[in-house]
Amino acid sequence: MALFNRINGKELKERLHNSVQARTTISFYKYHQIADPAAFRNELYQLFDQLQVWGRIYVAHEGINAQISVPTERFLDFKTELYSIPFLTGIRLNMAVDDDGKSFFKLKILVRSKIVADGLNDNTFDVTNCGVHVNANEFNQLADNPNTIIIDMRNHYESEVGHFKNAICPDVDTFREELQVVKDLMADQKDKNLLMYCTGGIRCEKASAWFKHVGFKNVFQLNGGIIEYARQVKDQGLENKFIGKNFVFDERLGERISEDIISECHQCGNACDTHTNCKNDGCHLLFIQCDDCAKRYAGCCSQECSDVIAMPAEVQKEIRKGINKGRQVFKKGRAKDLKVKITATDSLIQSTGIK
């Protein structure tokens, strides 16, 4: 059997859009030494393909990082097969909190040098000596402690649409950049409670160990990230300290955690927290766009891109020929054509008293 998808992505997206099959979106990760990531990747692809699992999975010598969707009726079969893999037995599965089953349309498993790009030399510190894992209730208690500083370990385009109250949300493009920014920002605060969170917990797992290595004394991390926090808050009737949306890296682009809308349309400035990708195949910039601007610009980030998609397909291909737009992953929401720019989060930093 083929160990990769052979069907055109647009066709698969259309199938997903028209499908009525119930699917459950989950994520999981595990730091574990994998001797042969390529062989493990191929075995995993065969297993997941048979179960109609779709999603994006990274495999490396240091472990696995997965965001996937599973046919709801086959979820127990999937769980049984996953737990049959020795180092994944009993692993926590983060269940999506705002799930329409339209998160992924194909299975993609990639072998990477790391399961999260952090730029760290793992040989220089003990990556297993991570921070104290806390649940939702413990997180809330720590958040109320005046000796606690809450740090959002995600990128600017994630925290822009949702974050914890009073959290510091560094204006960064990458996790690699964030590590150094937080280290410098907190240089004279190493005796404080450093309370970190991210989407599902994986970034904090490595970051907490590194922050302990560079001298922070009281390091805590939200177990299971925002996804698990939202589930526990709902199930246990706890106060929800997260405001807005939780950005997710799939077709949904966000899970609503509270009804608050804390961001603006990047084109007109009206309240909005709906991320979209520019419809121009030569752009695909990720940005925030309201319904009115989506109609005005035909789902594009600018009038220029809107004009392009109105051209015949052959002309569009000619325009794109030889032009490398790059992944645009590091400049999401910062394009020069956007009228409403993302600003640095000085107000959040000032609210903590940290300069």
GROMACS .gro file of C-alpha atoms in nm:
model
  355
    1MET     CA    1   0.000   0.000   0.000
    2ALA     CA    2   0.102   0.364  -0.053
    3LEU     CA    3   0.238   0.529   0.260
    4PHE     CA    4   0.118   0.874   0.163
    5ASN     CA    5  -0.192   1.040   0.019
    6ARG     CA    6  -0.233   1.033  -0.361
    7ILE     CA    7  -0.555   1.234  -0.396
    8ASN     CA    8  -0.567   1.607  -0.472
    9GLY     CA    9  -0.606   1.816  -0.157
   10LYS     CA   10  -0.889   2.030  -0.297
   11GLU     CA   11  -1.089   1.719  -0.377
   12LEU     CA   12  -1.033   1.584  -0.025
   13LYS     CA   13  -1.141   1.915   0.128
   14GLU     CA   14  -1.459   1.904  -0.078
   15ARG     CA   15  -1.528   1.549   0.040
   16LEU     CA   16  -1.480   1.658   0.400
   17HIS     CA   17  -1.712   1.955   0.354
   18ASN     CA   18  -1.988   1.733   0.214
   19SER     CA   19  -1.937   1.444   0.456
   20VAL     CA   20  -2.193   1.371   0.729
   21GLN     CA   21  -1.965   1.120   0.905
   22ALA     CA   22  -1.918   1.199   1.273
   23ARG     CA   23  -1.552   1.245   1.356
   24THR     CA   24  -1.373   1.321   1.684
   25THR     CA   25  -1.074   1.554   1.694
   26ILE     CA   26  -0.797   1.470   1.940
   27SER     CA   27  -0.431   1.550   2.003
   28PHE     CA   28  -0.153   1.379   2.195
   29TYR     CA   29   0.223   1.390   2.233
   30LYS     CA   30   0.494   1.187   2.400
   31TYR     CA   31   0.864   1.249   2.450
   32HIS     CA   32   1.026   0.909   2.405
   33GLN     CA   33   1.343   0.787   2.235
   34ILE     CA   34   1.247   0.630   1.901
   35ALA     CA   35   1.540   0.443   1.750
   36ASP     CA   36   1.415   0.443   1.390
   37PRO     CA   37   1.163   0.727   1.332
   38ALA     CA   38   1.122   0.644   0.962
   39ALA     CA   39   1.028   0.282   1.029
   40PHE     CA   40   0.794   0.384   1.311
   41ARG     CA   41   0.637   0.644   1.082
   42ASN     CA   42   0.562   0.384   0.814
   43GLU     CA   43   0.411   0.139   1.062
   44LEU     CA   44   0.197   0.415   1.210
   45TYR     CA   45   0.077   0.525   0.867
   46GLN     CA   46  -0.041   0.175   0.779
   47LEU     CA   47  -0.221   0.141   1.112
   48PHE     CA   48  -0.391   0.482   1.101
   49ASP     CA   49  -0.481   0.459   0.733
   50GLN     CA   50  -0.678   0.141   0.799
   51LEU     CA   51  -0.868   0.318   1.077
   52GLN     CA   52  -0.945   0.620   0.854
   53VAL     CA   53  -0.748   0.849   1.083
   54TRP     CA   54  -0.676   1.190   0.932
   55GLY     CA   55  -0.445   1.457   1.062
   56ARG     CA   56  -0.090   1.583   1.100
   57ILE     CA   57   0.171   1.385   1.293
   58TYR     CA   58   0.537   1.460   1.354
   59VAL     CA   59   0.775   1.178   1.446
   60ALA     CA   60   1.136   1.226   1.559
   61HIS     CA   61   1.403   1.050   1.762
   62GLU     CA   62   1.267   1.241   2.064
   63GLY     CA   63   0.903   1.126   2.029
   64ILE     CA   64   0.569   1.195   1.863
   65ASN     CA   65   0.336   1.494   1.829
   66ALA     CA   66  -0.010   1.432   1.679
   67GLN     CA   67  -0.322   1.629   1.594
   68ILE     CA   68  -0.579   1.404   1.429
   69SER     CA   69  -0.944   1.320   1.376
   70VAL     CA   70  -1.095   0.973   1.406
   71PRO     CA   71  -1.433   0.838   1.291
   72THR     CA   72  -1.637   0.857   1.611
   73GLU     CA   73  -1.774   0.506   1.564
   74ARG     CA   74  -1.420   0.371   1.546
   75PHE     CA   75  -1.275   0.572   1.833
   76LEU     CA   76  -1.255   0.276   2.071
   77ASP     CA   77  -1.081   0.068   1.803
   78PHE     CA   78  -0.835   0.351   1.750
   79LYS     CA   79  -0.769   0.384   2.123
   80THR     CA   80  -0.710   0.011   2.157
   81GLU     CA   81  -0.461   0.008   1.869
   82LEU     CA   82  -0.283   0.321   1.992
   83TYR     CA   83  -0.248   0.184   2.344
   84SER     CA   84  -0.105  -0.140   2.203
   85ILE     CA   85   0.209   0.059   2.119
   86PRO     CA   86   0.415   0.013   2.440
   87PHE     CA   87   0.536   0.370   2.494
   88LEU     CA   88   0.190   0.512   2.414
   89THR     CA   89  -0.006   0.288   2.653
   90GLY     CA   90  -0.243   0.501   2.859
   91ILE     CA   91  -0.132   0.829   2.702
   92ARG     CA   92  -0.365   1.125   2.765
   93LEU     CA   93  -0.578   1.214   2.464
   94ASN     CA   94  -0.678   1.581   2.448
   95MET     CA   95  -1.033   1.592   2.315
   96ALA     CA   96  -1.138   1.899   2.115
   97VAL     CA   97  -1.385   2.120   2.302
   98ASP     CA   98  -1.554   2.282   2.001
   99ASP     CA   99  -1.555   2.009   1.739
  100ASP     CA  100  -1.751   1.993   1.414
  101GLY     CA  101  -1.557   1.693   1.283
  102LYS     CA  102  -1.412   1.903   1.000
  103SER     CA  103  -1.062   1.945   1.138
  104PHE     CA  104  -0.854   1.735   0.895
  105PHE     CA  105  -0.908   1.596   0.546
  106LYS     CA  106  -0.607   1.366   0.497
  107LEU     CA  107  -0.338   1.177   0.687
  108LYS     CA  108   0.009   1.330   0.689
  109ILE     CA  109   0.293   1.180   0.894
  110LEU     CA  110   0.632   1.349   0.871
  111VAL     CA  111   0.972   1.257   1.013
  112ARG     CA  112   1.132   1.563   1.168
  113SER     CA  113   1.451   1.639   1.360
  114LYS     CA  114   1.227   1.749   1.651
  115ILE     CA  115   0.857   1.719   1.725
  116VAL     CA  116   0.851   2.091   1.813
  117ALA     CA  117   1.103   2.335   1.663
  118ASP     CA  118   1.262   2.488   1.975
  119GLY     CA  119   1.622   2.556   1.871
  120LEU     CA  120   1.752   2.403   2.196
  121ASN     CA  121   2.048   2.172   2.234
  122ASP     CA  122   1.895   1.889   2.434
  123ASN     CA  123   2.239   1.760   2.531
  124THR     CA  124   2.301   2.066   2.748
  125PHE     CA  125   2.019   2.011   2.998
  126ASP     CA  126   1.791   1.741   3.141
  127VAL     CA  127   1.479   1.753   2.924
  128THR     CA  128   1.298   1.520   3.166
  129ASN     CA  129   1.337   1.760   3.459
  130CYS     CA  130   1.025   1.954   3.367
  131GLY     CA  131   0.802   2.181   3.575
  132VAL     CA  132   0.520   2.084   3.810
  133HIS     CA  133   0.210   1.979   3.617
  134VAL     CA  134  -0.108   2.145   3.743
  135ASN     CA  135  -0.474   2.080   3.666
  136ALA     CA  136  -0.739   2.348   3.602
  137ASN     CA  137  -0.824   2.401   3.968
  138GLU     CA  138  -0.457   2.427   4.068
  139PHE     CA  139  -0.392   2.660   3.777
  140ASN     CA  140  -0.670   2.893   3.896
  141GLN     CA  141  -0.533   2.894   4.250
  142LEU     CA  142  -0.182   2.976   4.129
  143ALA     CA  143  -0.320   3.244   3.896
  144ASP     CA  144  -0.477   3.418   4.197
  145ASN     CA  145  -0.147   3.417   4.383
  146PRO     CA  146   0.017   3.763   4.362
  147ASN     CA  147   0.358   3.594   4.345
  148THR     CA  148   0.264   3.422   4.017
  149ILE     CA  149   0.344   3.538   3.666
  150ILE     CA  150   0.143   3.370   3.387
  151ILE     CA  151   0.324   3.321   3.057
  152ASP     CA  152   0.158   3.233   2.727
  153MET     CA  153   0.406   3.006   2.543
  154ARG     CA  154   0.234   3.044   2.206
  155ASN     CA  155   0.288   3.275   1.908
  156HIS     CA  156   0.133   3.619   1.860
  157TYR     CA  157  -0.140   3.505   1.619
  158GLU     CA  158  -0.254   3.244   1.873
  159SER     CA  159  -0.273   3.466   2.181
  160GLU     CA  160  -0.426   3.750   1.980
  161VAL     CA  161  -0.765   3.576   1.970
  162GLY     CA  162  -0.755   3.424   2.320
  163HIS     CA  163  -0.545   3.402   2.634
  164PHE     CA  164  -0.567   3.370   3.010
  165LYS     CA  165  -0.651   3.679   3.213
  166ASN     CA  166  -0.340   3.878   3.314
  167ALA     CA  167  -0.110   3.656   3.109
  168ILE     CA  168   0.202   3.791   2.944
  169CYS     CA  169   0.167   3.722   2.572
  170PRO     CA  170   0.503   3.790   2.403
  171ASP     CA  171   0.481   3.942   2.056
  172VAL     CA  172   0.676   3.663   1.886
  173ASP     CA  173   0.654   3.464   1.564
  174THR     CA  174   0.805   3.133   1.678
  175PHE     CA  175   0.844   2.913   1.984
  176ARG     CA  176   1.222   2.931   1.938
  177GLU     CA  177   1.206   3.310   1.966
  178GLU     CA  178   0.967   3.296   2.260
  179LEU     CA  179   1.204   3.097   2.480
  180GLN     CA  180   1.470   3.366   2.468
  181VAL     CA  181   1.221   3.654   2.497
  182VAL     CA  182   1.068   3.507   2.813
  183LYS     CA  183   1.410   3.433   2.960
  184ASP     CA  184   1.518   3.795   2.911
  185LEU     CA  185   1.186   3.941   3.023
  186MET     CA  186   1.188   3.739   3.345
  187ALA     CA  187   1.560   3.773   3.420
  188ASP     CA  188   1.503   3.947   3.754
  189GLN     CA  189   1.191   3.749   3.845
  190LYS     CA  190   1.339   3.401   3.893
  191ASP     CA  191   1.194   3.362   4.244
  192LYS     CA  192   0.837   3.415   4.121
  193ASN     CA  193   0.596   3.135   4.037
  194LEU     CA  194   0.640   3.091   3.663
  195LEU     CA  195   0.306   2.951   3.540
  196MET     CA  196   0.312   2.852   3.173
  197TYR     CA  197   0.050   2.729   2.930
  198CYS     CA  198   0.014   2.643   2.562
  199THR     CA  199  -0.241   2.471   2.338
  200GLY     CA  200  -0.204   2.108   2.444
  201GLY     CA  201   0.098   2.107   2.674
  202ILE     CA  202   0.382   1.999   2.446
  203ARG     CA  203   0.563   2.332   2.423
  204CYS     CA  204   0.555   2.375   2.800
  205GLU     CA  205   0.699   2.027   2.848
  206LYS     CA  206   1.031   2.126   2.694
  207ALA     CA  207   1.020   2.494   2.794
  208SER     CA  208   0.969   2.421   3.164
  209ALA     CA  209   1.276   2.197   3.176
  210TRP     CA  210   1.483   2.463   3.002
  211PHE     CA  211   1.364   2.742   3.231
  212LYS     CA  212   1.458   2.532   3.534
  213HIS     CA  213   1.798   2.476   3.374
  214VAL     CA  214   1.859   2.852   3.337
  215GLY     CA  215   1.773   2.923   3.699
  216PHE     CA  216   1.399   2.965   3.748
  217LYS     CA  217   1.308   2.813   4.083
  218ASN     CA  218   0.929   2.768   4.080
  219VAL     CA  219   0.816   2.646   3.740
  220PHE     CA  220   0.461   2.522   3.675
  221GLN     CA  221   0.288   2.410   3.357
  222LEU     CA  222  -0.078   2.358   3.271
  223ASN     CA  223  -0.122   1.984   3.221
  224GLY     CA  224  -0.292   1.918   2.888
  225GLY     CA  225  -0.284   2.284   2.797
  226ILE     CA  226  -0.583   2.503   2.715
  227ILE     CA  227  -0.772   2.210   2.562
  228GLU     CA  228  -0.771   2.002   2.881
  229TYR     CA  229  -0.825   2.313   3.098
  230ALA     CA  230  -1.146   2.395   2.908
  231ARG     CA  231  -1.274   2.039   2.953
  232GLN     CA  232  -1.203   2.035   3.328
  233VAL     CA  233  -1.357   2.379   3.380
  234LYS     CA  234  -1.676   2.264   3.213
  235ASP     CA  235  -1.693   1.924   3.384
  236GLN     CA  236  -1.612   2.057   3.732
  237GLY     CA  237  -1.796   2.388   3.718
  238LEU     CA  238  -1.480   2.591   3.779
  239GLU     CA  239  -1.420   2.956   3.701
  240ASN     CA  240  -1.301   2.996   3.344
  241LYS     CA  241  -1.002   3.229   3.340
  242PHE     CA  242  -0.944   3.191   2.967
  243ILE     CA  243  -1.098   3.459   2.748
  244GLY     CA  244  -1.171   3.423   2.378
  245LYS     CA  245  -1.072   3.149   2.136
  246ASN     CA  246  -0.806   2.880   2.148
  247PHE     CA  247  -0.622   2.881   1.816
  248VAL     CA  248  -0.577   2.529   1.673
  249PHE     CA  249  -0.362   2.407   1.385
  250ASP     CA  250  -0.627   2.242   1.170
  251GLU     CA  251  -0.909   2.337   0.933
  252ARG     CA  252  -1.116   2.480   1.222
  253LEU     CA  253  -0.845   2.735   1.314
  254GLY     CA  254  -1.003   2.790   1.655
  255GLU     CA  255  -1.208   2.650   1.943
  256ARG     CA  256  -1.435   2.886   2.132
  257ILE     CA  257  -1.357   2.879   2.504
  258SER     CA  258  -1.552   3.188   2.609
  259GLU     CA  259  -1.793   3.420   2.429
  260ASP     CA  260  -1.550   3.713   2.453
  261ILE     CA  261  -1.413   3.850   2.125
  262ILE     CA  262  -1.086   4.022   2.210
  263SER     CA  263  -0.935   4.075   1.863
  264GLU     CA  264  -1.014   4.277   1.552
  265CYS     CA  265  -1.060   4.217   1.181
  266HIS     CA  266  -0.722   4.292   1.023
  267GLN     CA  267  -0.892   4.478   0.738
  268CYS     CA  268  -1.154   4.701   0.897
  269GLY     CA  269  -1.088   4.689   1.271
  270ASN     CA  270  -1.429   4.560   1.377
  271ALA     CA  271  -1.448   4.306   1.658
  272CYS     CA  272  -1.370   3.964   1.512
  273ASP     CA  273  -1.171   3.649   1.596
  274THR     CA  274  -1.223   3.441   1.282
  275HIS     CA  275  -0.895   3.331   1.126
  276THR     CA  276  -0.884   3.247   0.757
  277ASN     CA  277  -0.628   3.183   0.487
  278CYS     CA  278  -0.616   3.413   0.186
  279LYS     CA  279  -0.798   3.244  -0.104
  280ASN     CA  280  -0.524   3.340  -0.349
  281ASP     CA  281  -0.321   3.022  -0.408
  282GLY     CA  282  -0.011   3.238  -0.445
  283CYS     CA  283  -0.055   3.386  -0.098
  284HIS     CA  284  -0.249   3.183   0.162
  285LEU     CA  285  -0.162   3.433   0.436
  286LEU     CA  286  -0.329   3.355   0.768
  287PHE     CA  287  -0.517   3.656   0.906
  288ILE     CA  288  -0.836   3.762   1.086
  289GLN     CA  289  -1.129   3.860   0.865
  290CYS     CA  290  -1.491   3.952   0.942
  291ASP     CA  291  -1.786   3.845   0.725
  292ASP     CA  292  -1.823   4.188   0.565
  293CYS     CA  293  -1.458   4.203   0.460
  294ALA     CA  294  -1.474   3.841   0.341
  295LYS     CA  295  -1.748   3.947   0.098
  296ARG     CA  296  -1.569   4.267  -0.003
  297TYR     CA  297  -1.235   4.098  -0.072
  298ALA     CA  298  -1.369   3.756  -0.178
  299GLY     CA  299  -1.193   3.588   0.114
  300CYS     CA  300  -0.858   3.748   0.030
  301CYS     CA  301  -0.615   3.953   0.238
  302SER     CA  302  -0.602   4.243  -0.008
  303GLN     CA  303  -0.761   4.391  -0.318
  304GLU     CA  304  -0.458   4.274  -0.514
  305CYS     CA  305  -0.517   3.910  -0.417
  306SER     CA  306  -0.890   3.953  -0.479
  307ASP     CA  307  -0.814   4.075  -0.832
  308VAL     CA  308  -0.586   3.776  -0.890
  309ILE     CA  309  -0.844   3.510  -0.802
  310ALA     CA  310  -1.090   3.672  -1.045
  311MET     CA  311  -0.850   3.592  -1.329
  312PRO     CA  312  -0.863   3.265  -1.531
  313ALA     CA  313  -0.684   2.974  -1.362
  314GLU     CA  314  -0.420   2.966  -1.637
  315VAL     CA  315  -0.335   3.332  -1.579
  316GLN     CA  316  -0.309   3.278  -1.204
  317LYS     CA  317  -0.064   2.992  -1.259
  318GLU     CA  318   0.146   3.213  -1.484
  319ILE     CA  319   0.156   3.486  -1.219
  320ARG     CA  320   0.269   3.237  -0.954
  321LYS     CA  321   0.535   3.080  -1.174
  322GLY     CA  322   0.884   3.118  -1.035
  323ILE     CA  323   0.771   3.308  -0.726
  324ASN     CA  324   0.845   3.155  -0.387
  325LYS     CA  325   0.608   3.309  -0.132
  326GLY     CA  326   0.758   3.098   0.145
  327ARG     CA  327   0.549   2.937   0.415
  328GLN     CA  328   0.444   3.279   0.554
  329VAL     CA  329   0.418   3.097   0.885
  330PHE     CA  330   0.639   3.346   1.066
  331LYS     CA  331   0.454   3.658   0.953
  332LYS     CA  332   0.094   3.556   1.001
  333GLY     CA  333  -0.126   3.860   1.037
  334ARG     CA  334   0.164   4.100   0.967
  335ALA     CA  335   0.130   4.149   0.590
  336LYS     CA  336   0.187   4.504   0.466
  337ASP     CA  337  -0.154   4.512   0.293
  338LEU     CA  338  -0.345   4.461   0.618
  339LYS     CA  339  -0.481   4.788   0.754
  340VAL     CA  340  -0.517   4.681   1.117
  341LYS     CA  341  -0.175   4.568   1.234
  342ILE     CA  342  -0.109   4.337   1.526
  343THR     CA  343   0.048   4.543   1.802
  344ALA     CA  344   0.287   4.434   2.075
  345THR     CA  345   0.119   4.326   2.397
  346ASP     CA  346   0.259   4.608   2.612
  347SER     CA  347  -0.069   4.646   2.800
  348LEU     CA  348  -0.054   4.283   2.914
  349ILE     CA  349   0.308   4.320   3.020
  350GLN     CA  350   0.231   4.639   3.208
  351SER     CA  351  -0.059   4.473   3.391
  352THR     CA  352   0.190   4.242   3.561
  353GLY     CA  353   0.424   4.520   3.669
  354ILE     CA  354   0.715   4.370   3.471
  355LYS     CA  355   0.920   4.615   3.267
   0.00000   0.00000   0.00000
